[in-house]
């Protein structure tokens, strides 16, 4: 199997990318983002990923040993410009057959732990829902047409741990669910044999049909840094984001009507911010200990003020 690689500056880029998505379910696009945009993004990336977010500080969340992440909107305007690129929006909406919404964004570092903690999977299957209590509208009939388009933006040249996709698997319809381990051996082998590893350069973006089987090419000994995006079909899933986007109001300037719509203005959401998976650290055994340390972190300053007030009063 061969991966379709396209240059965004090619006049036929849109048509060829659309054909690749329909035929293969995946396409790699280069030269979409200029060097200045990427440089500014990297400055913000290094600052935001230098330390974890603690007591209001800007930083990353950790949801497991290999996974370091945050909402990509916290990376500021460069990330907003990339995720709401109008060429991508127009391509996505033509492929989906209608309006789309930027349902989810994740800036992520996958640590090179040399084991596979994120195997091949499909994002959708019959009965899919984001929460246990929500009613699914994804039926066998719905699975026959595109539901969402995922995207992977490489933050650096990526070979080890690159995104991988089973070409043509978006046409299968995930008959045995989202996990490949549940599939009969013959079908599972067929899906695995059609996997292409999407090696790319810094700034390349891979678009793919969410129904197809995909995941990082693990195990890998090297870290992988990416921005992950998901554009959902409004016609199928409604004007709904996965969880509300945390973004800076100043980053909304100069957005077009199209970008504002896709961003999810006036949208509803599936998962409340407090229940979103990036807050899973609150289930960690040391969470309450860290909370206690933070809560008491200014106690010495407090005691100094009390002592100071007491002695001044005595005089």
PDB file of C-alpha atoms in Angstrom:
ATOM      1  CA  UNK A   1       0.000   0.000   0.000  1.00  0.00           C
ATOM      2  CA  UNK A   2       1.170   3.519  -0.838  1.00  0.00           C
ATOM      3  CA  UNK A   3       0.349   6.714   1.041  1.00  0.00           C
ATOM      4  CA  UNK A   4      -0.896   9.689  -1.013  1.00  0.00           C
ATOM      5  CA  UNK A   5       1.412  12.648  -0.372  1.00  0.00           C
ATOM      6  CA  UNK A   6       0.331  16.032  -1.701  1.00  0.00           C
ATOM      7  CA  UNK A   7       1.788  19.529  -1.834  1.00  0.00           C
ATOM      8  CA  UNK A   8      -0.749  22.145  -0.696  1.00  0.00           C
ATOM      9  CA  UNK A   9       0.701  24.580  -3.243  1.00  0.00           C
ATOM     10  CA  UNK A  10      -0.295  22.303  -6.121  1.00  0.00           C
ATOM     11  CA  UNK A  11      -3.302  23.791  -7.998  1.00  0.00           C
ATOM     12  CA  UNK A  12      -4.885  20.306  -8.036  1.00  0.00           C
ATOM     13  CA  UNK A  13      -4.298  19.776  -4.312  1.00  0.00           C
ATOM     14  CA  UNK A  14      -7.959  19.977  -3.232  1.00  0.00           C
ATOM     15  CA  UNK A  15      -9.268  17.578  -5.849  1.00  0.00           C
ATOM     16  CA  UNK A  16      -6.457  15.058  -5.341  1.00  0.00           C
ATOM     17  CA  UNK A  17      -6.763  15.183  -1.549  1.00  0.00           C
ATOM     18  CA  UNK A  18     -10.515  14.627  -1.782  1.00  0.00           C
ATOM     19  CA  UNK A  19     -10.020  11.630  -4.056  1.00  0.00           C
ATOM     20  CA  UNK A  20      -7.393  10.161  -1.715  1.00  0.00           C
ATOM     21  CA  UNK A  21      -9.700  10.482   1.293  1.00  0.00           C
ATOM     22  CA  UNK A  22     -12.549   8.806  -0.580  1.00  0.00           C
ATOM     23  CA  UNK A  23     -10.404   5.992  -1.956  1.00  0.00           C
ATOM     24  CA  UNK A  24      -7.861   5.337   0.817  1.00  0.00           C
ATOM     25  CA  UNK A  25      -9.276   7.141   3.832  1.00  0.00           C
ATOM     26  CA  UNK A  26      -5.996   9.002   4.421  1.00  0.00           C
ATOM     27  CA  UNK A  27      -3.757  11.661   2.841  1.00  0.00           C
ATOM     28  CA  UNK A  28      -0.564  13.489   3.874  1.00  0.00           C
ATOM     29  CA  UNK A  29      -0.359  17.197   3.016  1.00  0.00           C
ATOM     30  CA  UNK A  30       2.833  19.262   3.043  1.00  0.00           C
ATOM     31  CA  UNK A  31       3.632  22.988   2.633  1.00  0.00           C
ATOM     32  CA  UNK A  32       0.304  24.109   4.069  1.00  0.00           C
ATOM     33  CA  UNK A  33       1.779  26.122   6.968  1.00  0.00           C
ATOM     34  CA  UNK A  34       4.530  28.706   6.478  1.00  0.00           C
ATOM     35  CA  UNK A  35       7.795  28.652   8.411  1.00  0.00           C
ATOM     36  CA  UNK A  36       6.977  31.768  10.444  1.00  0.00           C
ATOM     37  CA  UNK A  37       3.770  30.175  11.737  1.00  0.00           C
ATOM     38  CA  UNK A  38       5.630  26.997  12.689  1.00  0.00           C
ATOM     39  CA  UNK A  39       8.425  28.927  14.416  1.00  0.00           C
ATOM     40  CA  UNK A  40       5.952  30.884  16.540  1.00  0.00           C
ATOM     41  CA  UNK A  41       4.118  27.685  17.412  1.00  0.00           C
ATOM     42  CA  UNK A  42       7.360  26.029  18.557  1.00  0.00           C
ATOM     43  CA  UNK A  43       8.164  28.965  20.854  1.00  0.00           C
ATOM     44  CA  UNK A  44       4.804  28.544  22.588  1.00  0.00           C
ATOM     45  CA  UNK A  45       5.140  24.741  22.552  1.00  0.00           C
ATOM     46  CA  UNK A  46       8.478  24.782  24.424  1.00  0.00           C
ATOM     47  CA  UNK A  47       7.113  27.170  27.038  1.00  0.00           C
ATOM     48  CA  UNK A  48       3.833  25.299  27.581  1.00  0.00           C
ATOM     49  CA  UNK A  49       5.394  21.832  27.699  1.00  0.00           C
ATOM     50  CA  UNK A  50       8.288  22.740  29.997  1.00  0.00           C
ATOM     51  CA  UNK A  51       6.354  21.985  33.214  1.00  0.00           C
ATOM     52  CA  UNK A  52       2.983  20.619  34.326  1.00  0.00           C
ATOM     53  CA  UNK A  53       0.071  22.903  35.033  1.00  0.00           C
ATOM     54  CA  UNK A  54      -0.072  23.498  38.802  1.00  0.00           C
ATOM     55  CA  UNK A  55      -2.342  25.890  40.688  1.00  0.00           C
ATOM     56  CA  UNK A  56      -3.186  28.002  37.630  1.00  0.00           C
ATOM     57  CA  UNK A  57       0.205  27.922  35.897  1.00  0.00           C
ATOM     58  CA  UNK A  58       0.340  27.295  32.172  1.00  0.00           C
ATOM     59  CA  UNK A  59       1.545  23.772  31.459  1.00  0.00           C
ATOM     60  CA  UNK A  60       0.665  20.258  30.469  1.00  0.00           C
ATOM     61  CA  UNK A  61      -1.574  17.567  31.928  1.00  0.00           C
ATOM     62  CA  UNK A  62      -0.481  13.997  32.447  1.00  0.00           C
ATOM     63  CA  UNK A  63      -2.980  11.156  32.017  1.00  0.00           C
ATOM     64  CA  UNK A  64      -0.473   8.293  32.132  1.00  0.00           C
ATOM     65  CA  UNK A  65       3.279   7.770  32.171  1.00  0.00           C
ATOM     66  CA  UNK A  66       3.713   7.952  28.358  1.00  0.00           C
ATOM     67  CA  UNK A  67       1.097  10.671  27.704  1.00  0.00           C
ATOM     68  CA  UNK A  68       1.767  14.395  28.158  1.00  0.00           C
ATOM     69  CA  UNK A  69      -0.903  16.702  26.741  1.00  0.00           C
ATOM     70  CA  UNK A  70      -3.009  19.841  26.786  1.00  0.00           C
ATOM     71  CA  UNK A  71      -5.686  21.498  24.689  1.00  0.00           C
ATOM     72  CA  UNK A  72      -3.981  22.746  21.543  1.00  0.00           C
ATOM     73  CA  UNK A  73      -5.794  26.064  21.987  1.00  0.00           C
ATOM     74  CA  UNK A  74      -3.465  26.820  24.912  1.00  0.00           C
ATOM     75  CA  UNK A  75      -0.642  27.113  22.370  1.00  0.00           C
ATOM     76  CA  UNK A  76      -2.146  30.387  21.209  1.00  0.00           C
ATOM     77  CA  UNK A  77      -2.833  32.027  17.883  1.00  0.00           C
ATOM     78  CA  UNK A  78      -0.388  29.989  15.753  1.00  0.00           C
ATOM     79  CA  UNK A  79      -2.219  26.786  16.721  1.00  0.00           C
ATOM     80  CA  UNK A  80      -5.619  28.420  16.143  1.00  0.00           C
ATOM     81  CA  UNK A  81      -4.549  29.480  12.648  1.00  0.00           C
ATOM     82  CA  UNK A  82      -3.378  25.953  11.830  1.00  0.00           C
ATOM     83  CA  UNK A  83      -6.428  24.144  13.188  1.00  0.00           C
ATOM     84  CA  UNK A  84      -8.835  26.548  11.465  1.00  0.00           C
ATOM     85  CA  UNK A  85      -6.973  26.675   8.145  1.00  0.00           C
ATOM     86  CA  UNK A  86      -9.641  27.356   5.525  1.00  0.00           C
ATOM     87  CA  UNK A  87      -8.153  24.966   2.970  1.00  0.00           C
ATOM     88  CA  UNK A  88      -8.507  22.160   5.492  1.00  0.00           C
ATOM     89  CA  UNK A  89     -12.013  23.249   6.456  1.00  0.00           C
ATOM     90  CA  UNK A  90     -13.226  23.376   2.852  1.00  0.00           C
ATOM     91  CA  UNK A  91     -11.674  19.989   2.061  1.00  0.00           C
ATOM     92  CA  UNK A  92     -13.140  18.458   5.210  1.00  0.00           C
ATOM     93  CA  UNK A  93     -16.614  19.842   4.577  1.00  0.00           C
ATOM     94  CA  UNK A  94     -16.716  18.653   0.994  1.00  0.00           C
ATOM     95  CA  UNK A  95     -15.647  15.194   2.107  1.00  0.00           C
ATOM     96  CA  UNK A  96     -18.223  15.117   4.915  1.00  0.00           C
ATOM     97  CA  UNK A  97     -20.940  16.427   2.606  1.00  0.00           C
ATOM     98  CA  UNK A  98     -21.861  19.407   4.764  1.00  0.00           C
ATOM     99  CA  UNK A  99     -20.856  21.654   7.640  1.00  0.00           C
ATOM    100  CA  UNK A 100     -18.172  20.539  10.086  1.00  0.00           C
ATOM    101  CA  UNK A 101     -17.186  21.530  13.592  1.00  0.00           C
ATOM    102  CA  UNK A 102     -13.789  21.351  15.274  1.00  0.00           C
ATOM    103  CA  UNK A 103     -14.951  18.886  17.922  1.00  0.00           C
ATOM    104  CA  UNK A 104     -11.679  18.193  19.724  1.00  0.00           C
ATOM    105  CA  UNK A 105      -8.035  19.314  19.817  1.00  0.00           C
ATOM    106  CA  UNK A 106      -5.091  17.848  21.685  1.00  0.00           C
ATOM    107  CA  UNK A 107      -1.460  18.930  21.750  1.00  0.00           C
ATOM    108  CA  UNK A 108       0.395  15.808  22.757  1.00  0.00           C
ATOM    109  CA  UNK A 109       3.798  14.282  23.418  1.00  0.00           C
ATOM    110  CA  UNK A 110       3.930  10.492  23.287  1.00  0.00           C
ATOM    111  CA  UNK A 111       6.964   9.348  25.228  1.00  0.00           C
ATOM    112  CA  UNK A 112       9.266   6.798  23.589  1.00  0.00           C
ATOM    113  CA  UNK A 113       8.621   4.038  26.101  1.00  0.00           C
ATOM    114  CA  UNK A 114       9.158   1.211  23.581  1.00  0.00           C
ATOM    115  CA  UNK A 115       5.838  -0.525  24.231  1.00  0.00           C
ATOM    116  CA  UNK A 116       2.459  -0.223  22.555  1.00  0.00           C
ATOM    117  CA  UNK A 117      -0.051   1.515  24.809  1.00  0.00           C
ATOM    118  CA  UNK A 118      -2.248   2.862  21.982  1.00  0.00           C
ATOM    119  CA  UNK A 119      -3.014   0.070  19.451  1.00  0.00           C
ATOM    120  CA  UNK A 120      -4.865   0.351  16.142  1.00  0.00           C
ATOM    121  CA  UNK A 121      -8.478   1.394  16.616  1.00  0.00           C
ATOM    122  CA  UNK A 122     -11.434   3.008  14.905  1.00  0.00           C
ATOM    123  CA  UNK A 123     -12.972   6.186  16.331  1.00  0.00           C
ATOM    124  CA  UNK A 124     -16.501   5.153  15.399  1.00  0.00           C
ATOM    125  CA  UNK A 125     -18.619   2.009  15.365  1.00  0.00           C
ATOM    126  CA  UNK A 126     -22.298   1.203  15.642  1.00  0.00           C
ATOM    127  CA  UNK A 127     -23.518   2.310  19.084  1.00  0.00           C
ATOM    128  CA  UNK A 128     -20.716   4.856  19.589  1.00  0.00           C
ATOM    129  CA  UNK A 129     -21.116   7.591  22.191  1.00  0.00           C
ATOM    130  CA  UNK A 130     -18.716   9.744  24.187  1.00  0.00           C
ATOM    131  CA  UNK A 131     -20.412   9.074  27.520  1.00  0.00           C
ATOM    132  CA  UNK A 132     -22.110   6.017  29.006  1.00  0.00           C
ATOM    133  CA  UNK A 133     -25.342   7.904  29.625  1.00  0.00           C
ATOM    134  CA  UNK A 134     -25.747   9.490  26.183  1.00  0.00           C
ATOM    135  CA  UNK A 135     -27.879   7.891  23.511  1.00  0.00           C
ATOM    136  CA  UNK A 136     -25.967   6.852  20.386  1.00  0.00           C
ATOM    137  CA  UNK A 137     -27.083   7.980  16.952  1.00  0.00           C
ATOM    138  CA  UNK A 138     -24.369   6.008  15.166  1.00  0.00           C
ATOM    139  CA  UNK A 139     -26.091   3.116  13.387  1.00  0.00           C
ATOM    140  CA  UNK A 140     -24.948   0.707  10.675  1.00  0.00           C
ATOM    141  CA  UNK A 141     -26.524   3.055   8.135  1.00  0.00           C
ATOM    142  CA  UNK A 142     -24.692   6.080   9.573  1.00  0.00           C
ATOM    143  CA  UNK A 143     -21.386   4.162   9.422  1.00  0.00           C
ATOM    144  CA  UNK A 144     -21.704   3.884   5.640  1.00  0.00           C
ATOM    145  CA  UNK A 145     -20.862   7.576   5.195  1.00  0.00           C
ATOM    146  CA  UNK A 146     -18.157   9.834   6.689  1.00  0.00           C
ATOM    147  CA  UNK A 147     -18.826  10.978  10.252  1.00  0.00           C
ATOM    148  CA  UNK A 148     -15.631  12.805  11.069  1.00  0.00           C
ATOM    149  CA  UNK A 149     -12.193  13.686   9.727  1.00  0.00           C
ATOM    150  CA  UNK A 150      -9.201  13.408  12.018  1.00  0.00           C
ATOM    151  CA  UNK A 151      -5.978  15.312  11.617  1.00  0.00           C
ATOM    152  CA  UNK A 152      -2.391  14.901  12.839  1.00  0.00           C
ATOM    153  CA  UNK A 153       0.021  17.837  12.611  1.00  0.00           C
ATOM    154  CA  UNK A 154       3.684  16.925  13.087  1.00  0.00           C
ATOM    155  CA  UNK A 155       5.632  19.294  15.364  1.00  0.00           C
ATOM    156  CA  UNK A 156       8.953  17.842  14.196  1.00  0.00           C
ATOM    157  CA  UNK A 157      10.194  15.508  11.464  1.00  0.00           C
ATOM    158  CA  UNK A 158       8.608  12.199  12.402  1.00  0.00           C
ATOM    159  CA  UNK A 159       9.668   8.683  11.451  1.00  0.00           C
ATOM    160  CA  UNK A 160       9.612   6.632  14.657  1.00  0.00           C
ATOM    161  CA  UNK A 161       6.145   6.530  16.172  1.00  0.00           C
ATOM    162  CA  UNK A 162       4.592   8.134  13.097  1.00  0.00           C
ATOM    163  CA  UNK A 163       0.852   7.976  12.534  1.00  0.00           C
ATOM    164  CA  UNK A 164      -0.290   4.816  10.780  1.00  0.00           C
ATOM    165  CA  UNK A 165      -3.523   4.001   8.956  1.00  0.00           C
ATOM    166  CA  UNK A 166      -5.072   0.906   7.428  1.00  0.00           C
ATOM    167  CA  UNK A 167      -5.786   1.995   3.870  1.00  0.00           C
ATOM    168  CA  UNK A 168      -9.390   1.363   2.847  1.00  0.00           C
ATOM    169  CA  UNK A 169     -10.508   0.304   6.330  1.00  0.00           C
ATOM    170  CA  UNK A 170     -12.909   3.284   6.462  1.00  0.00           C
ATOM    171  CA  UNK A 171     -15.138   1.320   4.084  1.00  0.00           C
ATOM    172  CA  UNK A 172     -15.490  -1.684   6.393  1.00  0.00           C
ATOM    173  CA  UNK A 173     -17.869  -0.003   8.825  1.00  0.00           C
ATOM    174  CA  UNK A 174     -16.204  -1.313  12.031  1.00  0.00           C
ATOM    175  CA  UNK A 175     -18.558  -4.350  12.219  1.00  0.00           C
ATOM    176  CA  UNK A 176     -16.969  -5.729  15.408  1.00  0.00           C
ATOM    177  CA  UNK A 177     -16.449  -2.443  17.219  1.00  0.00           C
ATOM    178  CA  UNK A 178     -13.648   0.070  17.645  1.00  0.00           C
ATOM    179  CA  UNK A 179     -11.011  -2.304  19.060  1.00  0.00           C
ATOM    180  CA  UNK A 180      -9.131  -4.397  16.514  1.00  0.00           C
ATOM    181  CA  UNK A 181      -8.543  -7.128  19.094  1.00  0.00           C
ATOM    182  CA  UNK A 182     -12.250  -8.053  18.843  1.00  0.00           C
ATOM    183  CA  UNK A 183     -12.045  -8.878  15.129  1.00  0.00           C
ATOM    184  CA  UNK A 184     -11.864 -12.369  13.579  1.00  0.00           C
ATOM    185  CA  UNK A 185      -8.278 -13.304  12.710  1.00  0.00           C
ATOM    186  CA  UNK A 186      -8.797 -13.201   8.933  1.00  0.00           C
ATOM    187  CA  UNK A 187     -10.321  -9.706   8.927  1.00  0.00           C
ATOM    188  CA  UNK A 188      -7.841  -8.460  11.542  1.00  0.00           C
ATOM    189  CA  UNK A 189      -4.904  -9.676   9.437  1.00  0.00           C
ATOM    190  CA  UNK A 190      -6.369  -8.002   6.358  1.00  0.00           C
ATOM    191  CA  UNK A 191      -6.655  -4.688   8.212  1.00  0.00           C
ATOM    192  CA  UNK A 192      -3.116  -4.952   9.605  1.00  0.00           C
ATOM    193  CA  UNK A 193      -1.638  -5.899   6.213  1.00  0.00           C
ATOM    194  CA  UNK A 194      -3.014  -2.683   4.688  1.00  0.00           C
ATOM    195  CA  UNK A 195      -1.409  -0.390   7.248  1.00  0.00           C
ATOM    196  CA  UNK A 196       0.799   2.432   5.939  1.00  0.00           C
ATOM    197  CA  UNK A 197       3.156   4.349   8.223  1.00  0.00           C
ATOM    198  CA  UNK A 198       2.780   8.066   7.508  1.00  0.00           C
ATOM    199  CA  UNK A 199       6.300   9.406   8.011  1.00  0.00           C
ATOM    200  CA  UNK A 200       6.461  13.160   7.566  1.00  0.00           C
ATOM    201  CA  UNK A 201       8.235  16.466   8.046  1.00  0.00           C
ATOM    202  CA  UNK A 202       7.669  19.229  10.577  1.00  0.00           C
ATOM    203  CA  UNK A 203       4.411  21.002   9.706  1.00  0.00           C
ATOM    204  CA  UNK A 204       2.959  18.188   7.614  1.00  0.00           C
ATOM    205  CA  UNK A 205      -0.672  17.362   8.319  1.00  0.00           C
ATOM    206  CA  UNK A 206      -2.329  13.993   7.834  1.00  0.00           C
ATOM    207  CA  UNK A 207      -6.081  13.914   7.303  1.00  0.00           C
ATOM    208  CA  UNK A 208      -7.986  10.672   7.702  1.00  0.00           C
ATOM    209  CA  UNK A 209     -11.484   9.237   7.884  1.00  0.00           C
ATOM    210  CA  UNK A 210     -12.171   8.510  11.562  1.00  0.00           C
ATOM    211  CA  UNK A 211     -13.975   5.265  10.719  1.00  0.00           C
ATOM    212  CA  UNK A 212     -10.751   3.650   9.537  1.00  0.00           C
ATOM    213  CA  UNK A 213      -8.276   1.863  11.796  1.00  0.00           C
ATOM    214  CA  UNK A 214      -5.382   4.041  12.864  1.00  0.00           C
ATOM    215  CA  UNK A 215      -2.879   4.751  15.619  1.00  0.00           C
ATOM    216  CA  UNK A 216       0.791   5.565  16.234  1.00  0.00           C
ATOM    217  CA  UNK A 217       3.412   3.182  14.838  1.00  0.00           C
ATOM    218  CA  UNK A 218       4.330   1.792  18.250  1.00  0.00           C
ATOM    219  CA  UNK A 219       6.468   0.560  19.928  1.00  0.00           C
ATOM    220  CA  UNK A 220       8.915   3.423  19.548  1.00  0.00           C
ATOM    221  CA  UNK A 221      11.992   4.543  21.493  1.00  0.00           C
ATOM    222  CA  UNK A 222      11.612   8.178  20.461  1.00  0.00           C
ATOM    223  CA  UNK A 223       9.199  10.839  21.671  1.00  0.00           C
ATOM    224  CA  UNK A 224       6.527  11.998  19.251  1.00  0.00           C
ATOM    225  CA  UNK A 225       5.047  15.515  19.344  1.00  0.00           C
ATOM    226  CA  UNK A 226       1.799  16.222  17.478  1.00  0.00           C
ATOM    227  CA  UNK A 227      -1.349  18.303  17.418  1.00  0.00           C
ATOM    228  CA  UNK A 228      -4.425  16.108  17.019  1.00  0.00           C
ATOM    229  CA  UNK A 229      -7.675  17.533  15.664  1.00  0.00           C
ATOM    230  CA  UNK A 230     -11.090  16.100  14.923  1.00  0.00           C
ATOM    231  CA  UNK A 231     -13.700  17.669  12.669  1.00  0.00           C
ATOM    232  CA  UNK A 232     -17.171  16.152  13.122  1.00  0.00           C
ATOM    233  CA  UNK A 233     -20.043  16.240  10.667  1.00  0.00           C
ATOM    234  CA  UNK A 234     -22.701  18.640  11.972  1.00  0.00           C
ATOM    235  CA  UNK A 235     -25.302  16.842   9.860  1.00  0.00           C
ATOM    236  CA  UNK A 236     -24.578  13.551  11.642  1.00  0.00           C
ATOM    237  CA  UNK A 237     -23.524  14.481  15.201  1.00  0.00           C
ATOM    238  CA  UNK A 238     -25.006  17.957  15.509  1.00  0.00           C
ATOM    239  CA  UNK A 239     -23.415  21.315  16.305  1.00  0.00           C
ATOM    240  CA  UNK A 240     -21.530  19.719  19.182  1.00  0.00           C
ATOM    241  CA  UNK A 241     -17.954  19.674  20.464  1.00  0.00           C
ATOM    242  CA  UNK A 242     -16.562  16.907  22.652  1.00  0.00           C
ATOM    243  CA  UNK A 243     -15.782  19.291  25.533  1.00  0.00           C
ATOM    244  CA  UNK A 244     -15.737  23.131  25.557  1.00  0.00           C
ATOM    245  CA  UNK A 245     -12.544  24.607  24.102  1.00  0.00           C
ATOM    246  CA  UNK A 246     -10.350  26.545  26.585  1.00  0.00           C
ATOM    247  CA  UNK A 247      -9.023  29.410  24.491  1.00  0.00           C
ATOM    248  CA  UNK A 248      -7.836  32.984  24.838  1.00  0.00           C
ATOM    249  CA  UNK A 249     -10.375  35.591  23.724  1.00  0.00           C
ATOM    250  CA  UNK A 250      -7.602  37.595  22.057  1.00  0.00           C
ATOM    251  CA  UNK A 251      -6.946  34.669  19.703  1.00  0.00           C
ATOM    252  CA  UNK A 252     -10.409  35.104  18.184  1.00  0.00           C
ATOM    253  CA  UNK A 253      -9.500  38.322  16.371  1.00  0.00           C
ATOM    254  CA  UNK A 254      -9.439  38.283  12.575  1.00  0.00           C
ATOM    255  CA  UNK A 255     -11.272  34.950  12.288  1.00  0.00           C
ATOM    256  CA  UNK A 256     -13.563  34.678   9.273  1.00  0.00           C
ATOM    257  CA  UNK A 257     -17.231  33.692   9.530  1.00  0.00           C
ATOM    258  CA  UNK A 258     -16.293  30.212   8.320  1.00  0.00           C
ATOM    259  CA  UNK A 259     -13.584  29.788  10.952  1.00  0.00           C
ATOM    260  CA  UNK A 260     -15.837  31.116  13.720  1.00  0.00           C
ATOM    261  CA  UNK A 261     -18.564  28.642  12.779  1.00  0.00           C
ATOM    262  CA  UNK A 262     -16.205  25.676  12.673  1.00  0.00           C
ATOM    263  CA  UNK A 263     -14.682  26.749  15.995  1.00  0.00           C
ATOM    264  CA  UNK A 264     -18.024  25.929  17.602  1.00  0.00           C
ATOM    265  CA  UNK A 265     -19.508  29.261  18.605  1.00  0.00           C
ATOM    266  CA  UNK A 266     -22.958  28.571  20.138  1.00  0.00           C
ATOM    267  CA  UNK A 267     -22.261  24.820  20.087  1.00  0.00           C
ATOM    268  CA  UNK A 268     -23.293  22.331  22.746  1.00  0.00           C
ATOM    269  CA  UNK A 269     -20.905  19.759  24.235  1.00  0.00           C
ATOM    270  CA  UNK A 270     -20.810  16.050  25.057  1.00  0.00           C
ATOM    271  CA  UNK A 271     -18.503  15.938  28.091  1.00  0.00           C
ATOM    272  CA  UNK A 272     -18.271  18.558  30.845  1.00  0.00           C
ATOM    273  CA  UNK A 273     -14.789  20.051  31.391  1.00  0.00           C
ATOM    274  CA  UNK A 274     -14.530  18.456  34.834  1.00  0.00           C
ATOM    275  CA  UNK A 275     -15.226  14.991  33.401  1.00  0.00           C
ATOM    276  CA  UNK A 276     -12.980  15.355  30.340  1.00  0.00           C
ATOM    277  CA  UNK A 277     -10.154  12.785  30.183  1.00  0.00           C
ATOM    278  CA  UNK A 278      -7.442  15.440  30.579  1.00  0.00           C
ATOM    279  CA  UNK A 279      -8.612  15.872  34.177  1.00  0.00           C
ATOM    280  CA  UNK A 280      -8.028  12.192  34.986  1.00  0.00           C
ATOM    281  CA  UNK A 281      -5.099  13.031  37.269  1.00  0.00           C
ATOM    282  CA  UNK A 282      -7.631  13.643  40.015  1.00  0.00           C
ATOM    283  CA  UNK A 283      -7.957   9.843  40.178  1.00  0.00           C
ATOM    284  CA  UNK A 284      -4.246   9.411  40.802  1.00  0.00           C
ATOM    285  CA  UNK A 285      -3.240   8.211  44.289  1.00  0.00           C
ATOM    286  CA  UNK A 286      -1.021  11.221  44.926  1.00  0.00           C
ATOM    287  CA  UNK A 287      -3.586  13.804  43.778  1.00  0.00           C
ATOM    288  CA  UNK A 288      -4.848  14.585  47.288  1.00  0.00           C
ATOM    289  CA  UNK A 289      -1.272  14.818  48.598  1.00  0.00           C
ATOM    290  CA  UNK A 290      -0.387  17.370  45.926  1.00  0.00           C
ATOM    291  CA  UNK A 291      -3.599  19.262  46.663  1.00  0.00           C
ATOM    292  CA  UNK A 292      -2.621  19.423  50.329  1.00  0.00           C
ATOM    293  CA  UNK A 293       0.898  20.683  49.505  1.00  0.00           C
ATOM    294  CA  UNK A 294      -0.495  23.387  47.221  1.00  0.00           C
ATOM    295  CA  UNK A 295      -3.109  24.387  49.772  1.00  0.00           C
ATOM    296  CA  UNK A 296      -0.409  24.816  52.415  1.00  0.00           C
ATOM    297  CA  UNK A 297       2.265  26.277  50.133  1.00  0.00           C
ATOM    298  CA  UNK A 298       1.850  29.831  51.459  1.00  0.00           C
ATOM    299  CA  UNK A 299       1.456  28.954  55.124  1.00  0.00           C
ATOM    300  CA  UNK A 300       4.933  30.353  56.038  1.00  0.00           C
ATOM    301  CA  UNK A 301       4.063  33.689  54.456  1.00  0.00           C
ATOM    302  CA  UNK A 302       0.840  33.638  56.424  1.00  0.00           C
ATOM    303  CA  UNK A 303       2.658  32.937  59.708  1.00  0.00           C
ATOM    304  CA  UNK A 304       5.195  35.695  59.010  1.00  0.00           C
ATOM    305  CA  UNK A 305       2.365  38.203  58.618  1.00  0.00           C
ATOM    306  CA  UNK A 306       0.764  37.099  61.888  1.00  0.00           C
ATOM    307  CA  UNK A 307       4.075  37.358  63.771  1.00  0.00           C
ATOM    308  CA  UNK A 308       4.800  40.718  62.199  1.00  0.00           C
ATOM    309  CA  UNK A 309       1.397  42.040  63.158  1.00  0.00           C
ATOM    310  CA  UNK A 310       1.772  40.715  66.740  1.00  0.00           C
ATOM    311  CA  UNK A 311       5.172  42.356  67.365  1.00  0.00           C
ATOM    312  CA  UNK A 312       4.143  45.620  65.792  1.00  0.00           C
ATOM    313  CA  UNK A 313       1.101  45.667  68.022  1.00  0.00           C
ATOM    314  CA  UNK A 314       3.212  44.970  71.125  1.00  0.00           C
ATOM    315  CA  UNK A 315       5.414  47.999  70.403  1.00  0.00           C
TER     316      UNK A 315
END
